[in-house]
Amino acid sequence: MSDTDTRDPTSLRTPIVAVLGHVDHGKTSLLDKIRGSAVIEGEAGAITQHIGATAVPLDIISTIAGELVDPDDFDLPGLLFIDTPGHHSFTTLRSRGGALADIAILVVDVNDGFQPQTLEALDILRRSETPFIVAANKIDTVPGWNANEDSPINDTYEAQSDRVRGRLDESLYEIIGNLSDEGFSADLYWRVQNFQRNVGVVPVSAMTGEGVPDLLTVMMGLSQRYMKEEMEIDVAGPGVGTVLEVKEEKGFGTTVDTVLYDGTIRSDDRIVVGGQNEPIVTDVRALLQPRPLAEIRTESRFEKVDEVSAASGIKVAAPELADAMAGAPVRVVRDRDLDAVIDEVQAELADIAVDTAEEGVVVKADTLGSLEAMADALDDAEVPIVRAEVGDVAPRDVSVASTAEDGKQKAILGFNVDVLDDADQRAEIENVTIFTDEVIYQLIEEYEEYVEGIEQAQQ
Ligand code: GDP
């Protein structure tokens, strides 16, 4: 069984790493580069594909990073990278009390600098107190840059002319200045493990691989320090996780892709999952992991496993999951009191609950965490909310919005969700305006412009 965790129980849990940043700044490319380097260094079997995540073991990181990451200096089994790059979906997913990701890489294009989603990501990192490093990406696009593939940044930097170095320096100091404007003190860190509180800024190229050894070195230093400080180790207890996605899966019905951040989950466990209306109590039917590509023929893409331990990405098939929500907690009951577990799930959900008013706009979002972020932003903008839910914009949302007396509130704001066809048609008939966007502040700006239009028309 590929995923049974046989590591020493006294070692630290694998840190969960999120990659975030503005669109097109290179999140996917960076993840691909790290995954690709891991495969090259370790050949087959070096990385384990999880549901929604990739595990890169310590020895492979050490091979990529070179002499500065000595496996003997680390108690971490490796790093678990969440695959869905984006600043919204999983970075707004939460574990008990914090962010789902233990640490993050914020990707910033050196040419493009800070952009709206960079700021939004920083805001999420600040609020969730997630330690992070900045990957100052695309250094190979600095005019005149002479690429030195897969090299540590010192080597590649030294090989440039003064003028080219100067251009990169300028971009890097701008990034450091932007971070400082946001209240983070930052420094350039190239292959430094034992830095203190400052945010490390590491120049990299996801294209050529330059600087990736440094990035991993700094990541490992940050992870080790953070996991030692923060983690309670409970790899054997009943599992605790967060739903990444709710998905129909042929032959398995509704499943929940889950990131397990604590304990274990077994194929005969009873679990409690956060639902749209109330906690769902159900029994695991199957735990599914992606099958290695080579083994996929006509059979299922998944293989069943008996048990997984944190940190892992796992697909859970069970009855009654139709109402499960992305971002909701998942808890294993096992030998615990069922009511106590239900209470815990309810408490976690209540913690994320959004205050609604009698009159207001309808808000839909892709996950509980992003719903909460939307609600916060609307609160700041003094826009009341009548209904807030996870999911696509559906006809019944239009019905709710259409009853608003104030025309400005005949609106639905959908963050990172789709609009169902029927909803679109009904909105046209009922005179309800639907706004959708993948950037919170843009979504709110669009709504504010709409309100302004109505106000002007009334004058
Ligand atoms: P994401 O939206 O943040 O996931 O960005 P992508 O990884 O999809 O990258 C956006 C574009 O930038 C793609 O065309 C990439 O090939 C390109 N790109 C990403 N990283 C680099 C880099 O380090 N150097 C260069 N030259 N291009 C890059």
Tab-separated table of C-alpha atoms and ligand atoms in Angstrom:
chain	number	residue	atom	x	y	z
A	1	MET	CA	0.000	0.000	0.000
A	2	SER	CA	1.674	3.133	-1.217
A	3	ASP	CA	0.440	5.480	1.377
A	4	THR	CA	0.730	3.864	4.760
A	5	ASP	CA	2.941	6.050	6.832
A	6	THR	CA	5.667	4.019	8.408
A	7	ARG	CA	7.779	6.881	9.689
A	8	ASP	CA	9.019	7.204	13.192
A	9	PRO	CA	6.094	8.477	15.271
A	10	THR	CA	8.384	10.877	17.118
A	11	SER	CA	9.240	12.688	13.899
A	12	LEU	CA	7.385	15.813	12.865
A	13	ARG	CA	4.404	15.657	10.583
A	14	THR	CA	4.932	16.518	6.920
A	15	PRO	CA	4.249	20.231	6.530
A	16	ILE	CA	1.438	21.159	4.150
A	17	VAL	CA	2.659	23.738	1.652
A	18	ALA	CA	0.478	26.059	-0.428
A	19	VAL	CA	1.697	27.964	-3.488
A	20	LEU	CA	-0.104	31.239	-4.047
A	21	GLY	CA	0.176	34.504	-5.914
A	22	HIS	CA	-1.244	36.529	-8.768
A	23	VAL	CA	-2.489	34.789	-11.891
A	24	ASP	CA	0.276	34.048	-14.440
A	25	HIS	CA	3.094	34.765	-12.008
A	26	GLY	CA	4.142	31.113	-12.269
A	27	LYS	CA	2.515	29.082	-9.474
A	28	THR	CA	1.733	26.081	-11.677
A	29	SER	CA	5.124	26.237	-13.377
A	30	LEU	CA	6.950	26.343	-10.054
A	31	LEU	CA	5.035	23.330	-8.731
A	32	ASP	CA	5.703	21.488	-11.983
A	33	LYS	CA	9.383	22.339	-11.779
A	34	ILE	CA	9.684	21.074	-8.211
A	35	ARG	CA	7.750	17.914	-9.090
A	36	GLY	CA	9.782	17.453	-12.266
A	37	SER	CA	13.105	17.871	-10.445
A	38	ALA	CA	11.957	15.373	-7.849
A	39	VAL	CA	11.126	12.820	-10.508
A	40	ILE	CA	14.471	13.322	-12.275
A	41	GLU	CA	16.480	13.095	-9.061
A	42	GLY	CA	14.702	10.112	-7.639
A	43	GLU	CA	13.396	8.470	-10.759
A	44	ALA	CA	10.230	6.453	-10.367
A	45	GLY	CA	8.593	6.397	-6.979
A	46	ALA	CA	10.361	9.481	-5.702
A	47	ILE	CA	7.200	11.423	-5.253
A	48	THR	CA	3.838	10.131	-4.149
A	49	GLN	CA	0.813	11.502	-5.831
A	50	HIS	CA	-1.965	12.178	-3.373
A	51	ILE	CA	-5.459	13.401	-4.034
A	52	GLY	CA	-4.941	17.112	-4.598
A	53	ALA	CA	-1.357	17.060	-3.377
A	54	THR	CA	2.176	15.858	-4.096
A	55	ALA	CA	4.525	14.530	-1.427
A	56	VAL	CA	8.241	15.122	-1.991
A	57	PRO	CA	10.361	13.137	0.490
A	58	LEU	CA	13.260	14.651	2.412
A	59	ASP	CA	16.021	12.735	0.630
A	60	ILE	CA	14.834	14.013	-2.740
A	61	ILE	CA	14.628	17.590	-1.478
A	62	SER	CA	18.114	17.191	-0.162
A	63	THR	CA	19.365	15.911	-3.519
A	64	ILE	CA	17.831	18.864	-5.342
A	65	ALA	CA	18.932	21.427	-2.782
A	66	GLY	CA	22.506	20.185	-2.528
A	67	GLU	CA	24.804	20.229	0.470
A	68	LEU	CA	22.873	22.740	2.539
A	69	VAL	CA	19.969	20.378	3.172
A	70	ASP	CA	21.549	17.506	5.061
A	71	PRO	CA	18.776	14.961	5.778
A	72	ASP	CA	20.319	14.288	9.190
A	73	ASP	CA	19.560	17.863	10.254
A	74	PHE	CA	15.837	17.480	9.670
A	75	ASP	CA	13.055	15.690	11.487
A	76	LEU	CA	10.602	16.281	8.672
A	77	PRO	CA	9.597	13.424	6.375
A	78	GLY	CA	9.410	15.867	3.440
A	79	LEU	CA	6.947	18.416	2.129
A	80	LEU	CA	3.360	17.950	0.952
A	81	PHE	CA	2.568	20.478	-1.789
A	82	ILE	CA	-1.105	21.170	-2.402
A	83	ASP	CA	-1.558	20.889	-6.162
A	84	THR	CA	-4.322	23.390	-6.821
A	85	PRO	CA	-2.344	26.546	-7.191
A	86	GLY	CA	-4.374	29.625	-6.672
A	87	HIS	CA	-4.735	32.050	-3.933
A	88	HIS	CA	-8.369	31.452	-3.252
A	89	SER	CA	-9.549	27.909	-3.001
A	90	PHE	CA	-7.285	26.166	-0.589
A	91	THR	CA	-5.515	29.056	1.026
A	92	THR	CA	-8.847	30.145	2.405
A	93	LEU	CA	-9.479	26.593	3.575
A	94	ARG	CA	-8.904	26.303	7.238
A	95	SER	CA	-7.814	23.745	9.698
A	96	ARG	CA	-8.949	24.050	13.282
A	97	GLY	CA	-8.199	27.635	14.137
A	98	GLY	CA	-5.714	28.349	11.374
A	99	ALA	CA	-4.994	27.989	7.705
A	100	LEU	CA	-4.961	24.556	6.155
A	101	ALA	CA	-1.478	25.118	4.799
A	102	ASP	CA	1.279	25.156	7.420
A	103	ILE	CA	3.548	27.231	5.240
A	104	ALA	CA	3.257	28.970	1.907
A	105	ILE	CA	5.238	30.098	-1.098
A	106	LEU	CA	4.062	33.443	-2.441
A	107	VAL	CA	5.052	33.689	-6.093
A	108	VAL	CA	5.758	37.178	-7.449
A	109	ASP	CA	6.797	37.824	-11.051
A	110	VAL	CA	9.934	40.006	-10.868
A	111	ASN	CA	8.807	42.029	-13.882
A	112	ASP	CA	5.211	42.439	-12.894
A	113	GLY	CA	5.717	43.001	-9.177
A	114	PHE	CA	2.879	43.219	-6.686
A	115	GLN	CA	-0.598	42.792	-8.195
A	116	PRO	CA	-4.120	42.616	-6.715
A	117	GLN	CA	-4.007	38.890	-6.021
A	118	THR	CA	-0.558	39.241	-4.473
A	119	LEU	CA	-2.055	41.666	-1.978
A	120	GLU	CA	-5.084	39.463	-1.433
A	121	ALA	CA	-2.815	36.479	-0.801
A	122	LEU	CA	-0.733	38.531	1.654
A	123	ASP	CA	-3.892	39.464	3.464
A	124	ILE	CA	-4.865	35.816	3.820
A	125	LEU	CA	-1.363	34.921	5.018
A	126	ARG	CA	-1.396	37.726	7.544
A	127	ARG	CA	-4.815	36.859	8.935
A	128	SER	CA	-4.101	33.155	9.194
A	129	GLU	CA	-0.585	33.806	10.530
A	130	THR	CA	0.858	31.422	7.975
A	131	PRO	CA	4.643	31.684	7.658
A	132	PHE	CA	5.738	32.100	4.069
A	133	ILE	CA	8.584	32.811	1.727
A	134	VAL	CA	8.493	34.787	-1.490
A	135	ALA	CA	9.620	33.198	-4.733
A	136	ALA	CA	10.685	36.141	-6.911
A	137	ASN	CA	10.001	34.288	-10.131
A	138	LYS	CA	10.982	34.590	-13.802
A	139	ILE	CA	14.496	35.904	-13.192
A	140	ASP	CA	15.391	34.440	-16.586
A	141	THR	CA	13.270	37.152	-18.221
A	142	VAL	CA	15.385	39.985	-16.833
A	143	PRO	CA	16.810	41.585	-20.004
A	144	GLY	CA	20.258	40.206	-20.738
A	145	TRP	CA	19.941	37.302	-18.293
A	146	ASN	CA	22.188	34.359	-18.997
A	147	ALA	CA	20.405	31.210	-17.842
A	148	ASN	CA	22.279	28.636	-15.813
A	149	GLU	CA	19.835	25.781	-15.532
A	150	ASP	CA	18.902	24.202	-12.218
A	151	SER	CA	21.705	26.065	-10.467
A	152	PRO	CA	21.788	27.638	-7.044
A	153	ILE	CA	21.063	31.312	-7.261
A	154	ASN	CA	24.556	32.397	-6.199
A	155	ASP	CA	26.161	30.682	-9.169
A	156	THR	CA	23.657	31.981	-11.640
A	157	TYR	CA	23.696	35.503	-10.180
A	158	GLU	CA	27.479	35.730	-10.181
A	159	ALA	CA	27.516	34.771	-13.857
A	160	GLN	CA	25.585	37.902	-14.895
A	161	SER	CA	27.018	41.238	-15.928
A	162	ASP	CA	26.811	44.141	-13.483
A	163	ARG	CA	24.082	45.736	-15.529
A	164	VAL	CA	21.904	42.612	-15.561
A	165	ARG	CA	22.485	42.047	-11.855
A	166	GLY	CA	21.472	45.644	-11.257
A	167	ARG	CA	18.195	45.115	-13.086
A	168	LEU	CA	17.340	42.088	-10.984
A	169	ASP	CA	18.357	43.873	-7.785
A	170	GLU	CA	16.035	46.711	-8.613
A	171	SER	CA	13.060	44.358	-8.986
A	172	LEU	CA	13.946	42.474	-5.836
A	173	TYR	CA	14.215	45.611	-3.751
A	174	GLU	CA	10.900	46.743	-5.088
A	175	ILE	CA	9.348	43.488	-3.860
A	176	ILE	CA	11.000	43.961	-0.474
A	177	GLY	CA	9.674	47.512	-0.369
A	178	ASN	CA	6.159	46.305	-1.184
A	179	LEU	CA	6.336	43.696	1.552
A	180	SER	CA	7.468	46.339	3.962
A	181	ASP	CA	4.526	48.564	2.972
A	182	GLU	CA	2.313	45.646	3.971
A	183	GLY	CA	3.996	45.356	7.347
A	184	PHE	CA	6.335	42.439	6.654
A	185	SER	CA	10.052	42.859	7.048
A	186	ALA	CA	11.814	40.915	4.375
A	187	ASP	CA	15.335	40.044	3.323
A	188	LEU	CA	16.970	38.337	0.425
A	189	TYR	CA	17.734	34.764	1.366
A	190	TRP	CA	19.812	32.642	-0.854
A	191	ARG	CA	20.502	29.237	0.603
A	192	VAL	CA	20.112	30.369	4.175
A	193	GLN	CA	18.459	27.988	6.567
A	194	ASN	CA	18.664	29.610	9.919
A	195	PHE	CA	17.053	32.934	9.285
A	196	GLN	CA	14.865	34.455	11.893
A	197	ARG	CA	11.537	36.217	11.686
A	198	ASN	CA	11.888	38.005	8.409
A	199	VAL	CA	10.258	36.904	5.216
A	200	GLY	CA	12.773	35.291	2.889
A	201	VAL	CA	12.734	36.501	-0.694
A	202	VAL	CA	14.344	33.965	-3.026
A	203	PRO	CA	14.965	34.745	-6.706
A	204	VAL	CA	14.028	31.783	-8.908
A	205	SER	CA	13.040	30.765	-12.393
A	206	ALA	CA	10.327	28.149	-12.666
A	207	MET	CA	11.310	27.857	-16.305
A	208	THR	CA	15.042	27.115	-16.031
A	209	GLY	CA	15.070	25.882	-12.429
A	210	GLU	CA	17.640	28.448	-11.319
A	211	GLY	CA	17.222	29.183	-7.643
A	212	VAL	CA	14.933	26.209	-6.970
A	213	PRO	CA	17.645	24.586	-4.779
A	214	ASP	CA	17.735	27.789	-2.715
A	215	LEU	CA	13.973	27.964	-2.508
A	216	LEU	CA	13.769	24.415	-1.155
A	217	THR	CA	16.605	25.089	1.291
A	218	VAL	CA	14.875	28.138	2.715
A	219	MET	CA	11.546	26.266	2.773
A	220	MET	CA	13.051	23.426	4.745
A	221	GLY	CA	14.578	25.801	7.270
A	222	LEU	CA	11.263	27.577	7.720
A	223	SER	CA	9.319	24.317	7.912
A	224	GLN	CA	11.561	22.741	10.478
A	225	ARG	CA	11.432	25.757	12.729
A	226	TYR	CA	7.715	26.259	12.382
A	227	MET	CA	6.720	22.612	12.766
A	228	LYS	CA	8.862	22.319	15.890
A	229	GLU	CA	7.207	25.358	17.402
A	230	GLU	CA	3.651	24.754	16.385
A	231	MET	CA	2.846	21.158	15.847
A	232	GLU	CA	1.180	18.845	18.248
A	233	ILE	CA	2.122	15.402	17.048
A	234	ASP	CA	-0.779	13.031	16.898
A	235	VAL	CA	-0.195	10.886	13.870
A	236	ALA	CA	-2.029	7.894	15.349
A	237	GLY	CA	-5.238	9.484	16.678
A	238	PRO	CA	-8.592	9.820	14.897
A	239	GLY	CA	-8.089	11.848	11.727
A	240	VAL	CA	-8.906	15.513	11.296
A	241	GLY	CA	-9.035	17.161	7.893
A	242	THR	CA	-10.631	19.677	5.576
A	243	VAL	CA	-12.716	19.076	2.452
A	244	LEU	CA	-10.927	20.400	-0.642
A	245	GLU	CA	-13.641	19.488	-3.106
A	246	VAL	CA	-16.926	17.628	-3.300
A	247	LYS	CA	-17.011	15.472	-6.430
A	248	GLU	CA	-19.162	12.891	-8.149
A	249	GLU	CA	-16.997	9.898	-8.990
A	250	LYS	CA	-18.217	7.163	-11.312
A	251	GLY	CA	-18.828	3.996	-9.343
A	252	PHE	CA	-18.393	5.713	-5.986
A	253	GLY	CA	-21.141	8.338	-5.875
A	254	THR	CA	-20.375	11.621	-4.133
A	255	THR	CA	-16.871	11.748	-2.689
A	256	VAL	CA	-14.941	14.351	-0.745
A	257	ASP	CA	-11.332	15.118	-1.617
A	258	THR	CA	-9.830	15.740	1.768
A	259	VAL	CA	-6.551	16.998	3.120
A	260	LEU	CA	-5.836	15.175	6.344
A	261	TYR	CA	-3.718	17.326	8.626
A	262	ASP	CA	-3.866	15.321	11.808
A	263	GLY	CA	-4.223	11.665	12.814
A	264	THR	CA	-5.294	8.752	10.638
A	265	ILE	CA	-8.354	7.742	8.680
A	266	ARG	CA	-9.222	4.086	8.025
A	267	SER	CA	-11.522	2.452	5.529
A	268	ASP	CA	-13.857	1.240	8.299
A	269	ASP	CA	-14.091	4.562	10.153
A	270	ARG	CA	-17.232	6.508	10.923
A	271	ILE	CA	-16.764	10.174	10.075
A	272	VAL	CA	-18.518	13.492	10.618
A	273	VAL	CA	-18.375	16.001	7.731
A	274	GLY	CA	-19.603	19.616	7.680
A	275	GLY	CA	-22.753	19.893	5.521
A	276	GLN	CA	-24.880	22.710	4.084
A	277	ASN	CA	-27.505	22.240	6.762
A	278	GLU	CA	-26.059	20.119	9.517
A	279	PRO	CA	-23.089	17.849	10.194
A	280	ILE	CA	-23.220	14.644	8.145
A	281	VAL	CA	-22.550	11.420	10.041
A	282	THR	CA	-21.549	8.612	7.710
A	283	ASP	CA	-19.352	5.528	7.335
A	284	VAL	CA	-16.384	5.462	4.986
A	285	ARG	CA	-17.078	3.209	2.031
A	286	ALA	CA	-13.637	3.508	0.487
A	287	LEU	CA	-10.433	5.531	0.787
A	288	LEU	CA	-9.049	6.259	-2.646
A	289	GLN	CA	-5.611	7.287	-3.863
A	290	PRO	CA	-4.595	7.993	-7.467
A	291	ARG	CA	-3.203	4.885	-9.093
A	292	PRO	CA	0.301	5.287	-10.521
A	293	LEU	CA	-0.041	6.291	-14.173
A	294	ALA	CA	1.634	3.137	-15.399
A	295	GLU	CA	-1.037	0.992	-13.770
A	296	ILE	CA	-4.007	2.760	-15.264
A	297	ARG	CA	-5.510	0.796	-18.101
A	298	THR	CA	-9.214	0.418	-18.292
A	299	GLU	CA	-9.645	0.081	-14.563
A	300	SER	CA	-10.376	2.809	-12.080
A	301	ARG	CA	-8.000	5.722	-11.761
A	302	PHE	CA	-8.033	5.045	-8.047
A	303	GLU	CA	-6.734	2.398	-5.795
A	304	LYS	CA	-8.320	1.591	-2.465
A	305	VAL	CA	-6.206	1.924	0.643
A	306	ASP	CA	-6.956	0.773	4.183
A	307	GLU	CA	-5.455	3.655	6.123
A	308	VAL	CA	-3.697	6.975	5.620
A	309	SER	CA	-2.061	9.282	8.105
A	310	ALA	CA	-1.421	13.002	8.131
A	311	ALA	CA	-0.376	14.846	6.159
A	312	SER	CA	-2.126	13.348	3.117
A	313	GLY	CA	-4.565	14.097	0.366
A	314	ILE	CA	-7.202	11.376	0.180
A	315	LYS	CA	-10.517	10.868	-1.590
A	316	VAL	CA	-13.190	9.602	0.779
A	317	ALA	CA	-16.198	7.779	-0.650
A	318	ALA	CA	-19.159	7.479	1.689
A	319	PRO	CA	-22.967	7.658	1.547
A	320	GLU	CA	-24.811	10.906	2.305
A	321	LEU	CA	-22.081	13.282	1.136
A	322	ALA	CA	-24.219	15.283	-1.308
A	323	ASP	CA	-24.516	18.211	1.117
A	324	ALA	CA	-20.834	18.298	2.078
A	325	MET	CA	-19.112	21.662	1.560
A	326	ALA	CA	-15.659	22.504	0.288
A	327	GLY	CA	-13.813	24.003	3.219
A	328	ALA	CA	-15.805	22.091	5.816
A	329	PRO	CA	-14.157	19.964	8.499
A	330	VAL	CA	-13.898	16.169	8.359
A	331	ARG	CA	-13.427	14.269	11.614
A	332	VAL	CA	-12.985	10.579	12.346
A	333	VAL	CA	-15.103	9.284	15.235
A	334	ARG	CA	-13.486	5.876	15.920
A	335	ASP	CA	-13.399	5.347	19.702
A	336	ARG	CA	-14.602	8.847	20.525
A	337	ASP	CA	-18.069	9.921	21.609
A	338	LEU	CA	-20.117	10.674	18.479
A	339	ASP	CA	-21.906	13.657	20.019
A	340	ALA	CA	-18.631	15.230	21.061
A	341	VAL	CA	-17.313	14.927	17.507
A	342	ILE	CA	-20.523	16.390	16.069
A	343	ASP	CA	-20.193	19.288	18.525
A	344	GLU	CA	-16.634	19.902	17.378
A	345	VAL	CA	-17.658	19.981	13.721
A	346	GLN	CA	-20.537	22.304	14.570
A	347	ALA	CA	-18.236	24.579	16.536
A	348	GLU	CA	-15.813	24.762	13.616
A	349	LEU	CA	-18.647	25.626	11.246
A	350	ALA	CA	-20.093	28.221	13.601
A	351	ASP	CA	-16.680	29.801	13.714
A	352	ILE	CA	-16.872	30.390	9.968
A	353	ALA	CA	-20.578	31.292	9.910
A	354	VAL	CA	-21.447	34.569	8.241
A	355	ASP	CA	-23.764	37.103	9.858
A	356	THR	CA	-26.752	37.746	7.646
A	357	ALA	CA	-29.199	40.646	7.706
A	358	GLU	CA	-32.888	40.707	6.803
A	359	GLU	CA	-32.137	42.670	3.682
A	360	GLY	CA	-29.050	42.462	1.550
A	361	VAL	CA	-27.254	40.819	-1.351
A	362	VAL	CA	-26.836	37.088	-1.934
A	363	VAL	CA	-23.257	35.796	-1.748
A	364	LYS	CA	-22.029	32.509	-3.180
A	365	ALA	CA	-18.459	31.218	-2.970
A	366	ASP	CA	-16.503	28.061	-3.761
A	367	THR	CA	-15.408	27.227	-0.237
A	368	LEU	CA	-16.321	28.112	3.304
A	369	GLY	CA	-13.082	29.995	3.724
A	370	SER	CA	-13.629	32.130	0.652
A	371	LEU	CA	-17.211	32.760	1.750
A	372	GLU	CA	-15.840	34.084	4.995
A	373	ALA	CA	-13.318	36.260	3.172
A	374	MET	CA	-16.135	37.636	0.988
A	375	ALA	CA	-18.278	38.371	4.022
A	376	ASP	CA	-15.401	40.217	5.703
A	377	ALA	CA	-14.760	42.299	2.616
A	378	LEU	CA	-18.461	43.137	2.213
A	379	ASP	CA	-18.642	44.056	5.861
A	380	ASP	CA	-15.751	46.485	5.350
A	381	ALA	CA	-17.630	47.956	2.379
A	382	GLU	CA	-20.811	48.159	4.496
A	383	VAL	CA	-22.808	45.938	2.172
A	384	PRO	CA	-25.365	43.792	4.042
A	385	ILE	CA	-25.799	40.100	3.127
A	386	VAL	CA	-29.120	38.305	3.154
A	387	ARG	CA	-27.824	34.852	2.285
A	388	ALA	CA	-24.299	33.407	2.110
A	389	GLU	CA	-23.664	29.890	0.861
A	390	VAL	CA	-21.045	27.633	-0.679
A	391	GLY	CA	-21.928	26.551	-4.218
A	392	ASP	CA	-22.784	27.718	-7.741
A	393	VAL	CA	-25.405	30.398	-8.344
A	394	ALA	CA	-28.727	28.526	-8.549
A	395	PRO	CA	-32.291	29.602	-9.412
A	396	ARG	CA	-33.290	29.695	-5.752
A	397	ASP	CA	-30.562	32.292	-5.107
A	398	VAL	CA	-32.211	34.437	-7.757
A	399	SER	CA	-35.554	34.013	-6.015
A	400	VAL	CA	-34.067	35.230	-2.756
A	401	ALA	CA	-32.340	38.196	-4.426
A	402	SER	CA	-35.473	39.165	-6.346
A	403	THR	CA	-37.430	39.786	-3.140
A	404	ALA	CA	-35.129	42.671	-2.117
A	405	GLU	CA	-37.041	45.936	-1.832
A	406	ASP	CA	-33.969	48.037	-2.412
A	407	GLY	CA	-32.957	47.716	-6.074
A	408	LYS	CA	-29.280	47.879	-5.121
A	409	GLN	CA	-29.723	44.611	-3.285
A	410	LYS	CA	-31.251	42.728	-6.187
A	411	ALA	CA	-27.794	41.304	-6.735
A	412	ILE	CA	-25.834	38.087	-6.382
A	413	LEU	CA	-22.071	38.161	-5.868
A	414	GLY	CA	-20.428	34.884	-6.843
A	415	PHE	CA	-16.781	34.337	-5.971
A	416	ASN	CA	-15.062	31.646	-7.997
A	417	VAL	CA	-18.330	29.858	-8.800
A	418	ASP	CA	-20.371	29.173	-11.927
A	419	VAL	CA	-23.853	30.420	-12.721
A	420	LEU	CA	-26.279	27.621	-13.567
A	421	ASP	CA	-28.165	28.158	-16.851
A	422	ASP	CA	-31.585	28.260	-15.216
A	423	ALA	CA	-30.308	30.866	-12.782
A	424	ASP	CA	-29.147	33.095	-15.610
A	425	GLN	CA	-32.517	32.915	-17.322
A	426	ARG	CA	-34.429	33.552	-14.170
A	427	ALA	CA	-32.197	36.494	-13.255
A	428	GLU	CA	-33.034	38.153	-16.526
A	429	ILE	CA	-36.760	37.732	-15.940
A	430	GLU	CA	-36.599	38.801	-12.295
A	431	ASN	CA	-34.273	41.745	-12.937
A	432	VAL	CA	-31.540	40.409	-10.669
A	433	THR	CA	-27.915	41.214	-11.535
A	434	ILE	CA	-25.318	38.478	-11.071
A	435	PHE	CA	-21.650	39.377	-10.604
A	436	THR	CA	-18.912	36.764	-10.692
A	437	ASP	CA	-15.157	37.156	-10.385
A	438	GLU	CA	-12.079	35.351	-9.140
A	439	VAL	CA	-10.680	38.319	-7.296
A	440	ILE	CA	-12.627	39.458	-4.259
A	441	TYR	CA	-11.804	43.106	-4.475
A	442	GLN	CA	-12.676	43.257	-8.172
A	443	LEU	CA	-15.997	41.581	-7.487
A	444	ILE	CA	-16.832	44.157	-4.858
A	445	GLU	CA	-15.670	46.965	-7.102
A	446	GLU	CA	-17.993	45.750	-9.862
A	447	TYR	CA	-20.855	45.697	-7.407
A	448	GLU	CA	-20.031	49.180	-6.145
A	449	GLU	CA	-20.012	50.525	-9.692
A	450	TYR	CA	-23.440	48.994	-10.220
A	451	VAL	CA	-24.724	50.675	-7.058
A	452	GLU	CA	-23.285	53.989	-8.178
A	453	GLY	CA	-25.067	53.614	-11.521
A	454	ILE	CA	-28.386	53.062	-9.774
A	455	GLU	CA	-27.801	56.033	-7.466
A	456	GLN	CA	-26.970	58.310	-10.369
A	457	ALA	CA	-30.062	57.174	-12.240
A	458	GLN	CA	-32.168	58.031	-9.200
A	459	GLN	CA	-30.864	61.576	-8.931
B	1	GDP	P1	0.019	30.686	-12.644
B	1	GDP	O1	-1.218	31.293	-13.243
B	1	GDP	O2	0.545	31.519	-11.523
B	1	GDP	O3	-0.118	29.250	-12.262
B	1	GDP	O4	1.144	30.808	-13.775
B	1	GDP	P2	1.722	29.708	-14.760
B	1	GDP	O5	2.605	28.765	-14.056
B	1	GDP	O6	0.608	29.146	-15.549
B	1	GDP	O7	2.650	30.625	-15.671
B	1	GDP	C1	2.134	31.657	-16.489
B	1	GDP	C2	3.028	31.849	-17.683
B	1	GDP	O8	4.315	32.268	-17.289
B	1	GDP	C3	3.246	30.572	-18.488
B	1	GDP	O9	3.262	30.904	-19.855
B	1	GDP	C4	4.598	30.098	-18.020
B	1	GDP	O10	5.265	29.328	-19.010
B	1	GDP	C5	5.316	31.384	-17.754
B	1	GDP	N1	6.350	31.237	-16.705
B	1	GDP	C6	6.168	30.768	-15.457
B	1	GDP	N2	7.313	30.811	-14.769
B	1	GDP	C7	8.255	31.313	-15.607
B	1	GDP	C8	9.651	31.613	-15.474
B	1	GDP	O11	10.282	31.423	-14.447
B	1	GDP	N3	10.256	32.136	-16.589
B	1	GDP	C9	9.602	32.385	-17.745
B	1	GDP	N4	10.285	32.894	-18.758
B	1	GDP	N5	8.294	32.129	-17.890
B	1	GDP	C10	7.623	31.585	-16.845
